[in-house]
mmCIF file of C-alpha atoms in Angstrom:
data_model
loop_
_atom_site.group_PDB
_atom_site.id
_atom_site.type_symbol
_atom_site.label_atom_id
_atom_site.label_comp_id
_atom_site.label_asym_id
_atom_site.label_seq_id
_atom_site.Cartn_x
_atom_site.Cartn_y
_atom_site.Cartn_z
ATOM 1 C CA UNK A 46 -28.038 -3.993 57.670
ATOM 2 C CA UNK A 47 -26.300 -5.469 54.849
ATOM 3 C CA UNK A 48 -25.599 -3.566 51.504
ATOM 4 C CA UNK A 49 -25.178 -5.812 48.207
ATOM 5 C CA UNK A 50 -21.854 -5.476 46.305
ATOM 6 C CA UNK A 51 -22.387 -3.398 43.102
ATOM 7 C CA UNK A 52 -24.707 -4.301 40.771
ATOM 8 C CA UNK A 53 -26.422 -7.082 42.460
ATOM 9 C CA UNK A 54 -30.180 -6.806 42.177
ATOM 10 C CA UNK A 55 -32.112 -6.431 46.162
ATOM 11 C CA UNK A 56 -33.948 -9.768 46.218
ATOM 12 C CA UNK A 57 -36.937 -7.359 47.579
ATOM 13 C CA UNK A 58 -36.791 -6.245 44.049
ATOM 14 C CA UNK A 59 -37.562 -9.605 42.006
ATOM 15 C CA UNK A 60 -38.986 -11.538 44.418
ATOM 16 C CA UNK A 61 -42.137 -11.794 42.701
ATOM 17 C CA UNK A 62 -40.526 -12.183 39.184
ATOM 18 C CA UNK A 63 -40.364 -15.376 36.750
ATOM 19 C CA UNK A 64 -36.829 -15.723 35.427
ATOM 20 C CA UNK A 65 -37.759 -14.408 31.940
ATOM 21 C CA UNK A 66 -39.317 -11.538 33.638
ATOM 22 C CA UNK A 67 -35.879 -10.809 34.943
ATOM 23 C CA UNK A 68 -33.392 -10.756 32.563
ATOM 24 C CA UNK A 69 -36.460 -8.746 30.439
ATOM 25 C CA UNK A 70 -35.767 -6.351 32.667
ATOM 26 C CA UNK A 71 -32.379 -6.747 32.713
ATOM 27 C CA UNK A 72 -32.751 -5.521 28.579
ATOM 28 C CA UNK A 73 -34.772 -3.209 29.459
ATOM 29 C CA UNK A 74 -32.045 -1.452 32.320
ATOM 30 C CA UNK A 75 -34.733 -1.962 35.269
ATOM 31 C CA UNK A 76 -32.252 -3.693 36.638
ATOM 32 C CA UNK A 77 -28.309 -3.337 36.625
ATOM 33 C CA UNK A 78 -26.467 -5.734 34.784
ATOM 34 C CA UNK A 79 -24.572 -8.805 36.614
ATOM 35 C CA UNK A 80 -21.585 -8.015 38.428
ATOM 36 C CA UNK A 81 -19.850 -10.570 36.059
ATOM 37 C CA UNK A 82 -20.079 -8.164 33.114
ATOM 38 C CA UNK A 83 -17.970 -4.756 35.151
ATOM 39 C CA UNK A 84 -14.921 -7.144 34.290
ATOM 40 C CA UNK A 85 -15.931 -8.998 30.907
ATOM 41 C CA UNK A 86 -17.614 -6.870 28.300
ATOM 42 C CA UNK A 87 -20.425 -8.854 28.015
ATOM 43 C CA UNK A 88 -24.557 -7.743 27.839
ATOM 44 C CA UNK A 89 -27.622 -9.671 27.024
ATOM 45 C CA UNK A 90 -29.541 -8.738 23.951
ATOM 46 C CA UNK A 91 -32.165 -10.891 23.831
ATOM 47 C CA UNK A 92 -33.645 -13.390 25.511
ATOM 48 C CA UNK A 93 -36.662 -15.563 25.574
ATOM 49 C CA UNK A 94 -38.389 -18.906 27.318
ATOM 50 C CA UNK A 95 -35.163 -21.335 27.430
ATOM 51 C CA UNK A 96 -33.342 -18.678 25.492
ATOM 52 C CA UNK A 97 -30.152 -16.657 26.639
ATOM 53 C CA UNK A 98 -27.973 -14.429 24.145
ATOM 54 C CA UNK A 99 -25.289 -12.376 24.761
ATOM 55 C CA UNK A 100 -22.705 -9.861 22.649
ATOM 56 C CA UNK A 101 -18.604 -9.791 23.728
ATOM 57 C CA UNK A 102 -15.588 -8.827 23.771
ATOM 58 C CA UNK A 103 -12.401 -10.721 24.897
ATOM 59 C CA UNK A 104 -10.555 -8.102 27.361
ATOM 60 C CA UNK A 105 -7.241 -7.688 27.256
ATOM 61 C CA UNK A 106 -6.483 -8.804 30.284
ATOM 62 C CA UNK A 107 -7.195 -12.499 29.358
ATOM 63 C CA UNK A 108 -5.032 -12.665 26.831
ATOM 64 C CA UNK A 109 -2.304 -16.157 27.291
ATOM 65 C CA UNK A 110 1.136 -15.602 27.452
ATOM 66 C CA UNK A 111 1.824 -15.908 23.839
ATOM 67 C CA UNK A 112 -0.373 -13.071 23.297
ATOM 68 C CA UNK A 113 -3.940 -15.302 22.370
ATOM 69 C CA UNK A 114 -7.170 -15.174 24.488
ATOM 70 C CA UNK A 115 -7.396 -17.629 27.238
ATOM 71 C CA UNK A 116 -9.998 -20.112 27.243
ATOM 72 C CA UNK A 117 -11.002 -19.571 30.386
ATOM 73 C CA UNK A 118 -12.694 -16.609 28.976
ATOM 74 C CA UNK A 119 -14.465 -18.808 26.656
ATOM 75 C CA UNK A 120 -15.638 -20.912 29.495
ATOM 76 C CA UNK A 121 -16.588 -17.571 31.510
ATOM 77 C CA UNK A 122 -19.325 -16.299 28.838
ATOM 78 C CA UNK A 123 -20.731 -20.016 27.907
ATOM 79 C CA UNK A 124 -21.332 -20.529 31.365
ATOM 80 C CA UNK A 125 -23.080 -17.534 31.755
ATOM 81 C CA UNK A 126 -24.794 -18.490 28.524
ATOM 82 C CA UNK A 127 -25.437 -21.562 29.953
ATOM 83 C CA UNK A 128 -27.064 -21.242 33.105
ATOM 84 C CA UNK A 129 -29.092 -17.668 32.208
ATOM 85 C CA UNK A 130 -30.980 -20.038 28.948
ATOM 86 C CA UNK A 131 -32.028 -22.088 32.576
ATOM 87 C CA UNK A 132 -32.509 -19.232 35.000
ATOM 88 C CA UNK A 133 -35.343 -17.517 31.683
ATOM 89 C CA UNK A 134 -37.231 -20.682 32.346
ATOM 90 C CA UNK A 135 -37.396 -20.551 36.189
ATOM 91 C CA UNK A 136 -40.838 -19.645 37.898
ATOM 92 C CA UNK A 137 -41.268 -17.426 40.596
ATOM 93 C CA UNK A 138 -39.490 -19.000 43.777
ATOM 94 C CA UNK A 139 -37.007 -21.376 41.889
ATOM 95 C CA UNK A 140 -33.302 -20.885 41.810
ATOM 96 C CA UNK A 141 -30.315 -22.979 40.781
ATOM 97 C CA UNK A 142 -26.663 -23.510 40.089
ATOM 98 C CA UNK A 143 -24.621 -25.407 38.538
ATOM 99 C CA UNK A 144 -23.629 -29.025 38.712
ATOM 100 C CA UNK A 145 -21.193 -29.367 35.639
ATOM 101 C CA UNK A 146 -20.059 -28.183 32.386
ATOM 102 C CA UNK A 147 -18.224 -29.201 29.995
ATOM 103 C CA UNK A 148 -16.994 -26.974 26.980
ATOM 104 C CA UNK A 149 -14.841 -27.475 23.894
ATOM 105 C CA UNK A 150 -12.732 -25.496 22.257
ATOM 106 C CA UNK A 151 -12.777 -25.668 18.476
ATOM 107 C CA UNK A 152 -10.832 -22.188 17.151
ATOM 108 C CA UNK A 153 -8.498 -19.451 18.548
ATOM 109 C CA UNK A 154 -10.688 -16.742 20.077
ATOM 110 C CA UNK A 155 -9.868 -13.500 18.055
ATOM 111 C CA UNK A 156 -9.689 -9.841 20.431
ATOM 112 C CA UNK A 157 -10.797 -6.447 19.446
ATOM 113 C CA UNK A 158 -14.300 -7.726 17.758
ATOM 114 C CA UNK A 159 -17.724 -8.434 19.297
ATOM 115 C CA UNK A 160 -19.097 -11.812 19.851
ATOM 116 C CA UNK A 161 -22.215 -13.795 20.285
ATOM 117 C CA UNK A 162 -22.911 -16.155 22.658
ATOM 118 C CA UNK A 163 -25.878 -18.312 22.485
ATOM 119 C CA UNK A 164 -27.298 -20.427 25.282
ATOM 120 C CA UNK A 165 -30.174 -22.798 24.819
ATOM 121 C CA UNK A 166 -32.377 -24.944 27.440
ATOM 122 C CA UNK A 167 -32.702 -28.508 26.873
ATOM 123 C CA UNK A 168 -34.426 -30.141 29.037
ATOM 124 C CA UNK A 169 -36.026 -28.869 32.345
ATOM 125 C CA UNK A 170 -37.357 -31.038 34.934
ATOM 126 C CA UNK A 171 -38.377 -30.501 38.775
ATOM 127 C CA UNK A 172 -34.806 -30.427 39.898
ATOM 128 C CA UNK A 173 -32.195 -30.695 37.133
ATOM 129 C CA UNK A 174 -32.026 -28.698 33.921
ATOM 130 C CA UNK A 175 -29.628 -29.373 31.310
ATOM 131 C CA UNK A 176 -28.304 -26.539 28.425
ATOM 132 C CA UNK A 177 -25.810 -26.066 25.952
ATOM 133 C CA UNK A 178 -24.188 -23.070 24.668
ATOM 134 C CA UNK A 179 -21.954 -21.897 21.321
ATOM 135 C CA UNK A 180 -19.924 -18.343 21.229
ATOM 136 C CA UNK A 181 -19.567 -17.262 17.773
ATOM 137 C CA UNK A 182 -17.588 -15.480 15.407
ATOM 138 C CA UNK A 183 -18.608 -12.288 13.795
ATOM 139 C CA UNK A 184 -18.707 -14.380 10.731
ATOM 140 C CA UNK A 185 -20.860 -17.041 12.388
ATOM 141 C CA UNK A 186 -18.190 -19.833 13.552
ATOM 142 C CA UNK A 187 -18.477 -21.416 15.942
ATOM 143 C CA UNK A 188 -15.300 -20.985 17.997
ATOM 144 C CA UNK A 189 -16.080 -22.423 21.198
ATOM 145 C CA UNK A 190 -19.045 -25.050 22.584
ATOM 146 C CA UNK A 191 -20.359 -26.101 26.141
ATOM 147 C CA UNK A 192 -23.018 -27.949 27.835
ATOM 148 C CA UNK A 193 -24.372 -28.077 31.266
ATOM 149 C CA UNK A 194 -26.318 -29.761 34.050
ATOM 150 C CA UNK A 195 -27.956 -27.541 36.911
ATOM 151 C CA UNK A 196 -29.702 -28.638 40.095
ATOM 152 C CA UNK A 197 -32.915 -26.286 40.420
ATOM 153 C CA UNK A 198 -34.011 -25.405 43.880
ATOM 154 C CA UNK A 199 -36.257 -23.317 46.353
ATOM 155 C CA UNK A 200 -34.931 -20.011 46.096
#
C-alpha cells in the first residue's frame, strides 16, 4: 500500500468531483490545501467557473542575493494561478498540465505584505486550455503577469 505525501488529497476522495467542486472544498477545509502552499504562504479565497484567486506572501527564503524577492516566486504563484482558473473548469474525469507559460515581470515584488493573485480561463477546448494570470499589489498594481497553455486529458 502506498501512502500520499502530506497534504495530497486520496484520489478515492474526489473522484467523483468537477474541478470547481474541488477547490470549493478546498475553501471550505474538506480537503487539505496543496502541498505547494507548506513552503509558499499561499491559500485560495475564492474561486469560481474559470476563476482561481489566491492571497500571498513572498517568504524569506526567496529573497535574491541583493536582498529583493526572486522572480521565480512570482512565476511559482501565477502558475498556480494559472493552471487552478483551468483545473475549476474541468468535469469529472478530466485532468491536465501544463504545456507553457510565459510571465512578465513589470515591478520589484515587495516582502512582509499579502498579495493577490488572480488567474483567469480563456479559452477551453477538448484538449487544450489557455489562461492568464496577474499578482497584485496591496494597492492594486500589477507587479507581475503570465499566461498559459495546458493539454487537458483523461484523468
Amino acid at each position: 500500500m502506498t501512502t500520499l505525501p502530506p497534504g495530497l488529497v486520496d484520489p478515492a476522495e474526489i473522484k467523483g468531483l468537477t474541478g470547481l467542486e474541488l477547490f470549493q472544498g478546498f475553501i471550505a477545509g474538506r480537503f487539505p490545501p496543496p502541498p505547494l502552499t507548506g513552503n509558499i504562504p499561499m491559500r485560495v479565497t475564492e474561486v469560481e467557473y474559470g476563476v482561481c484567486i489566491w492571497e500571498t506572501e513572498a517568504p524569506d527564503w526567496f529573497l535574491n542575493p541583493m536582498g529583493t524577492v526572486h522572480g521565480g516566486y512570482a512565476m511559482a504563484v501565477l502558475d498556480s494561478a494559472l493552471g487552478c482558473s483551468v483545473h475549476t473548469a474541468l468535469d469529472v474525469g478530466e485532468a491536465y498540465t501544463t504545456i507553457e507559460a510565459k510571465v512578465n515581470m513589470t515591478r520589484p515584488i515587495p516582502r512582509g505584505v499579502t498579495l493577490r493573485c488572480e488567474g483567469r480561463m480563456i479559452t477551453k477546448g477538448r484538449r487544450t486550455a489557455t489562461s492568464e494570470a496577474k499578482l497584485f499589489s496591496p494597492e492594486g498594481k500589477v507587479l507581475a503577469f503570465g499566461t498559459s497553455s495546458l493539454m487537458i486529458f483523461a484523468a
